[in-house]
Amino acid sequence: MPLEPKDSLLCELLQLARDLARSAGAIQRDRFETDLKLDTKSAPIDLVTEVDRACEALIVEGIQAARADDAILAEEGHGDDKADAKIRWIIDPLDGTVNFAHGFPRFCVSIGIEIEGLRSVGVVYDPLLNECFEAARGEGAWLGPRRLRVSEEDELGRALIATGFAYDVHDSENDNLAAFRNVIKVARGIRRDGSAALDLCYVASSRLDAYWELKLHPWDVAAGYLIVEEAGGRISDFGDGPPDRSGREVVATNGSLHQELLKQL
Ligand code: IPD
Ligand code: CA
Ligand code: CA
């Protein structure tokens, strides 16, 4: 049985998020490996395509049609982030745009929902694998009928760990390379697959043992944080403080590896 929260509000929000993520994912599947119009944003390597914008418009219009009072923070700016709304949607319409633009098959739709400031629903949909990662507060993290659980690995030397690099990597000295060097010397392997939301879901589903990254944004992590937490994982900033909702410092692990990874960062 797929996730079906007992609480009726959680159930309604999850169903809407799931439907919108799947509809946006269908656009991505249709447009994958077709001619795309590319623009750049914060740096020459920070891309946006017409598909990012079309997916965001579809999701935002779908939320507004069903739930006019909710706040929406959306990466490409179509949302309306009302200050005192009870419910806030946080959307990355296409996480992994560089991959998408290159025909590299790893990207997703990420939708997180907060109720009164608490992470409450998370949906991350990978349209090529047709995998929909879902979580609702207190109801676990799920991939279809399978309840997700983080790995039990407690040795960095046997751990598969992911990271990423920010779009200012050409110019910034705070470029994650020192941490990358430390971790690659002790871990079994490192991956840089280019979708933060999927990296978090892979920690939740034990495909990865840990993940860290700097300079992300709220839409990269809003859904993935809840999915990791509901799968029994641990999230902190680099100083072992509470999860950083801005995404500036993200460390997500199975819990057992948390302190050892923090030492390397
Ligand atoms: C990016 C991806 C990537 C991460 C970048 C993000 P985008 O999101 O999640 O893995 O390394 O920092 O900005 O731009 O493809 O939505
Ligand atoms: Ca993103
Ligand atoms: Ca994006």
Coordinates of C-alpha atoms and ligand atoms in Angstrom, one line a residue:
M1 CA 0.0 0.0 0.0
P2 CA 1.4 3.5 -0.8
L3 CA 1.6 6.1 1.9
E4 CA -1.9 7.3 3.0
P5 CA -1.7 9.7 6.0
K6 CA -4.4 9.3 8.6
D7 CA -4.7 13.1 9.0
S8 CA -7.1 14.4 6.4
L9 CA -5.1 17.6 5.7
L10 CA -1.8 15.7 5.3
C11 CA -3.6 13.3 3.0
E12 CA -5.1 16.1 0.8
L13 CA -1.8 17.9 0.6
L14 CA 0.2 14.8 -0.2
Q15 CA -2.3 13.8 -3.0
L16 CA -2.1 17.2 -4.6
A17 CA 1.7 17.3 -4.4
R18 CA 2.0 13.8 -5.8
D19 CA -0.4 14.6 -8.8
L20 CA 1.5 17.8 -9.6
A21 CA 4.9 16.2 -9.3
R22 CA 3.8 13.5 -11.7
S23 CA 2.3 15.9 -14.2
A24 CA 5.5 18.1 -14.2
G25 CA 7.6 14.9 -14.5
A26 CA 5.6 13.9 -17.6
I27 CA 6.7 17.2 -19.2
Q28 CA 10.3 16.4 -18.3
R29 CA 10.0 12.9 -19.8
D30 CA 8.5 14.3 -23.0
R31 CA 11.1 17.0 -23.4
F32 CA 14.2 14.9 -22.4
E33 CA 16.8 14.8 -25.2
T34 CA 14.9 17.3 -27.3
D35 CA 16.1 20.8 -28.4
L36 CA 16.0 23.1 -25.5
K37 CA 16.2 26.9 -25.2
L38 CA 18.9 27.5 -22.5
D39 CA 19.3 30.7 -20.4
T40 CA 21.8 31.4 -17.6
K41 CA 21.1 32.8 -14.1
S42 CA 23.7 33.5 -11.4
A43 CA 26.7 32.3 -13.4
P44 CA 27.4 30.9 -16.9
I45 CA 27.1 27.4 -15.6
D46 CA 23.8 28.0 -13.8
L47 CA 21.2 27.1 -16.4
V48 CA 17.5 27.4 -16.7
T49 CA 15.4 25.9 -19.6
E50 CA 11.9 26.5 -20.8
V51 CA 11.1 23.1 -19.2
D52 CA 12.0 24.4 -15.7
R53 CA 9.6 27.3 -16.3
A54 CA 6.8 25.2 -17.8
C55 CA 7.0 22.7 -14.9
E56 CA 6.9 25.5 -12.3
A57 CA 4.0 27.2 -14.0
L58 CA 2.0 23.9 -14.0
I59 CA 2.7 23.2 -10.3
V60 CA 2.0 26.8 -9.1
E61 CA -1.2 27.0 -11.2
G62 CA -2.3 23.6 -9.8
I63 CA -1.8 24.7 -6.2
Q64 CA -3.5 28.1 -6.7
A65 CA -6.5 26.5 -8.3
A66 CA -7.0 24.0 -5.4
R67 CA -5.7 26.1 -2.5
A68 CA -5.7 29.8 -3.1
D69 CA -4.7 30.8 0.5
D70 CA -1.4 28.8 0.6
A71 CA 2.0 30.5 0.3
I72 CA 4.3 29.3 -2.5
L73 CA 8.1 29.7 -2.7
A74 CA 9.2 28.5 -6.1
E75 CA 12.7 28.6 -7.6
E76 CA 11.9 30.3 -10.9
G77 CA 9.8 33.0 -9.3
H78 CA 6.2 32.1 -10.3
G79 CA 5.1 31.6 -6.6
D80 CA 3.5 34.0 -4.1
D81 CA 5.3 33.6 -0.8
K82 CA 2.6 35.1 1.4
A83 CA 3.9 36.0 4.9
D84 CA 1.2 34.7 7.2
A85 CA -0.1 31.7 5.4
K86 CA -0.6 28.5 7.5
I87 CA 0.6 26.3 4.6
R88 CA 3.7 26.9 2.6
W89 CA 4.8 25.0 -0.6
I90 CA 8.5 25.0 -1.5
I91 CA 9.1 24.0 -5.0
D92 CA 12.1 23.0 -7.2
P93 CA 10.3 22.3 -10.5
L94 CA 13.4 20.6 -12.0
D95 CA 16.3 19.7 -9.8
G96 CA 19.2 18.7 -11.9
T97 CA 18.9 21.2 -14.7
V98 CA 22.5 20.9 -15.9
N99 CA 21.9 17.1 -16.2
F100 CA 18.6 17.6 -18.0
A101 CA 20.2 20.1 -20.5
H102 CA 22.9 17.6 -21.3
G103 CA 20.7 14.5 -21.7
F104 CA 22.2 13.0 -18.5
P105 CA 19.3 11.0 -17.0
R106 CA 19.2 12.2 -13.4
F107 CA 16.8 14.9 -12.4
C108 CA 13.5 15.2 -10.6
V109 CA 10.6 17.4 -9.3
S110 CA 10.8 18.3 -5.7
I111 CA 7.8 19.6 -3.6
G112 CA 8.0 20.2 0.1
I113 CA 5.1 21.5 2.3
E114 CA 5.3 23.2 5.7
I115 CA 2.3 23.5 8.0
E116 CA 2.8 26.3 10.5
G117 CA 6.6 26.2 9.9
L118 CA 6.9 22.4 10.4
R119 CA 8.1 20.2 7.5
S120 CA 5.0 18.1 6.9
V121 CA 4.9 16.6 3.4
G122 CA 7.7 15.8 0.9
V123 CA 7.5 14.5 -2.6
V124 CA 10.4 13.9 -5.0
Y125 CA 9.6 12.4 -8.4
D126 CA 12.2 11.0 -10.8
P127 CA 10.3 10.7 -14.1
L128 CA 12.7 8.5 -16.0
L129 CA 12.8 5.8 -13.3
N130 CA 9.1 6.5 -12.4
E131 CA 10.2 6.6 -8.8
C132 CA 8.1 8.8 -6.4
F133 CA 9.7 9.3 -3.0
E134 CA 7.2 10.5 -0.4
A135 CA 7.0 11.4 3.3
A136 CA 4.4 12.8 5.6
R137 CA 5.3 13.9 9.2
G138 CA 5.0 11.0 11.6
E139 CA 4.0 8.6 8.7
G140 CA 7.4 7.5 7.5
A141 CA 9.2 7.8 4.1
W142 CA 8.0 5.6 1.2
L143 CA 8.9 4.6 -2.3
G144 CA 5.7 3.2 -3.6
P145 CA 4.7 0.4 -1.3
R146 CA 8.1 0.2 0.3
R147 CA 8.8 1.9 3.6
L148 CA 12.3 3.5 3.5
R149 CA 15.0 3.1 6.1
V150 CA 18.5 4.6 6.1
S151 CA 21.5 2.3 6.0
E152 CA 23.2 0.8 9.0
E153 CA 26.7 1.4 7.8
D154 CA 29.0 2.8 10.6
E155 CA 32.4 2.9 8.8
L156 CA 33.3 5.7 6.4
G157 CA 35.6 3.2 4.7
R158 CA 32.5 1.2 3.6
A159 CA 30.3 4.2 2.9
L160 CA 29.1 5.6 -0.5
I161 CA 28.7 9.3 -0.1
A162 CA 27.4 12.1 -2.4
T163 CA 28.2 15.7 -2.6
G164 CA 27.9 18.6 -5.1
F165 CA 29.4 21.9 -6.0
A166 CA 27.7 25.3 -6.2
Y167 CA 27.4 27.4 -9.3
D168 CA 30.0 29.9 -8.0
V169 CA 32.7 27.2 -8.0
H170 CA 34.8 28.9 -10.7
D171 CA 35.2 32.0 -8.6
S172 CA 34.7 31.2 -5.0
E173 CA 37.4 30.0 -2.6
N174 CA 34.6 28.4 -0.5
D175 CA 34.4 25.7 -3.1
N176 CA 33.9 22.4 -1.2
L177 CA 37.2 21.0 -2.6
A178 CA 39.0 20.6 0.7
A179 CA 36.1 18.6 2.2
F180 CA 35.9 16.6 -1.1
R181 CA 39.6 15.8 -0.8
N182 CA 39.2 14.7 2.9
V183 CA 36.2 12.5 2.3
I184 CA 37.4 10.8 -0.9
K185 CA 40.6 9.7 1.0
V186 CA 38.5 7.8 3.5
A187 CA 35.2 6.8 2.0
R188 CA 34.5 3.7 -0.3
G189 CA 33.3 6.1 -3.0
I190 CA 32.0 9.6 -3.7
R191 CA 29.3 10.5 -6.3
R192 CA 28.4 13.9 -7.7
D193 CA 25.2 13.2 -9.6
G194 CA 23.8 16.7 -9.9
S195 CA 20.4 16.5 -8.1
A196 CA 20.4 17.5 -4.4
A197 CA 16.8 16.3 -3.9
L198 CA 17.6 12.8 -5.3
D199 CA 20.8 12.7 -3.3
L200 CA 18.7 13.2 -0.1
C201 CA 16.2 10.6 -1.2
Y202 CA 19.0 8.1 -1.9
V203 CA 20.3 8.6 1.7
A204 CA 16.7 7.9 2.9
S205 CA 16.5 4.7 0.8
S206 CA 20.1 3.5 1.8
R207 CA 21.4 3.7 -1.8
L208 CA 23.8 6.3 -0.3
D209 CA 25.1 6.3 3.3
A210 CA 25.6 10.1 3.5
Y211 CA 25.5 13.4 1.6
W212 CA 26.8 16.9 2.1
E213 CA 26.7 20.1 0.2
L214 CA 27.1 23.9 0.6
K215 CA 25.1 26.8 -0.7
L216 CA 21.9 25.0 -1.6
H217 CA 18.5 26.7 -1.5
P218 CA 15.3 26.0 0.4
W219 CA 13.7 24.4 -2.6
D220 CA 16.6 21.9 -3.0
V221 CA 16.1 20.5 0.5
A222 CA 12.5 21.1 1.6
A223 CA 11.1 17.7 0.5
G224 CA 14.4 15.7 0.9
Y225 CA 14.9 16.7 4.5
L226 CA 11.6 15.3 5.6
I227 CA 12.1 12.1 3.6
V228 CA 15.5 11.6 5.3
E229 CA 14.1 12.3 8.7
E230 CA 11.1 10.0 8.3
A231 CA 13.5 7.3 7.1
G232 CA 15.4 7.5 10.4
G233 CA 18.3 9.6 9.1
R234 CA 20.0 12.7 10.6
I235 CA 20.4 16.2 9.2
S236 CA 22.5 19.0 10.5
D237 CA 24.6 21.9 9.5
F238 CA 28.4 21.5 9.4
G239 CA 28.6 22.4 13.1
D240 CA 26.1 19.7 14.1
G241 CA 23.4 22.4 14.6
P242 CA 19.8 22.0 13.6
P243 CA 19.0 21.4 9.9
D244 CA 19.6 24.6 7.9
R245 CA 16.4 25.3 6.0
S246 CA 18.1 27.8 3.8
G247 CA 20.2 24.9 2.5
R248 CA 23.5 26.8 2.9
E249 CA 25.1 23.9 4.9
V250 CA 23.6 20.5 4.5
V251 CA 24.9 17.2 6.1
A252 CA 22.5 14.3 5.8
T253 CA 23.5 10.8 7.0
N254 CA 22.2 7.5 8.3
G255 CA 23.0 8.8 11.8
S256 CA 25.7 6.3 12.6
L257 CA 28.2 8.1 10.3
H258 CA 27.2 11.6 11.2
Q259 CA 30.0 12.5 13.6
E260 CA 32.7 10.9 11.5
L261 CA 31.6 12.7 8.4
L262 CA 31.4 16.1 10.3
K263 CA 35.0 15.6 11.4
Q264 CA 36.1 15.3 7.7
L265 CA 34.2 18.4 6.7
Ligands
IPD1 C1 21.2 22.0 -8.4 C2 21.4 20.6 -8.1 C3 22.8 20.2 -7.9 C4 23.5 21.0 -6.8 C5 23.3 22.5 -7.1 C6 21.8 22.8 -7.2 P1 19.2 22.9 -9.9 O1 19.9 22.4 -8.5 O2 20.6 20.1 -7.0 O3 23.0 18.8 -7.6 O4 24.8 20.7 -6.8 O5 23.9 23.2 -6.1 O6 21.6 24.1 -7.4 O7 19.9 24.2 -10.3 O8 19.5 21.9 -10.9 O9 17.8 23.1 -9.6
CA2 CA 17.8 22.5 -7.3
CA3 CA 15.8 23.8 -10.2

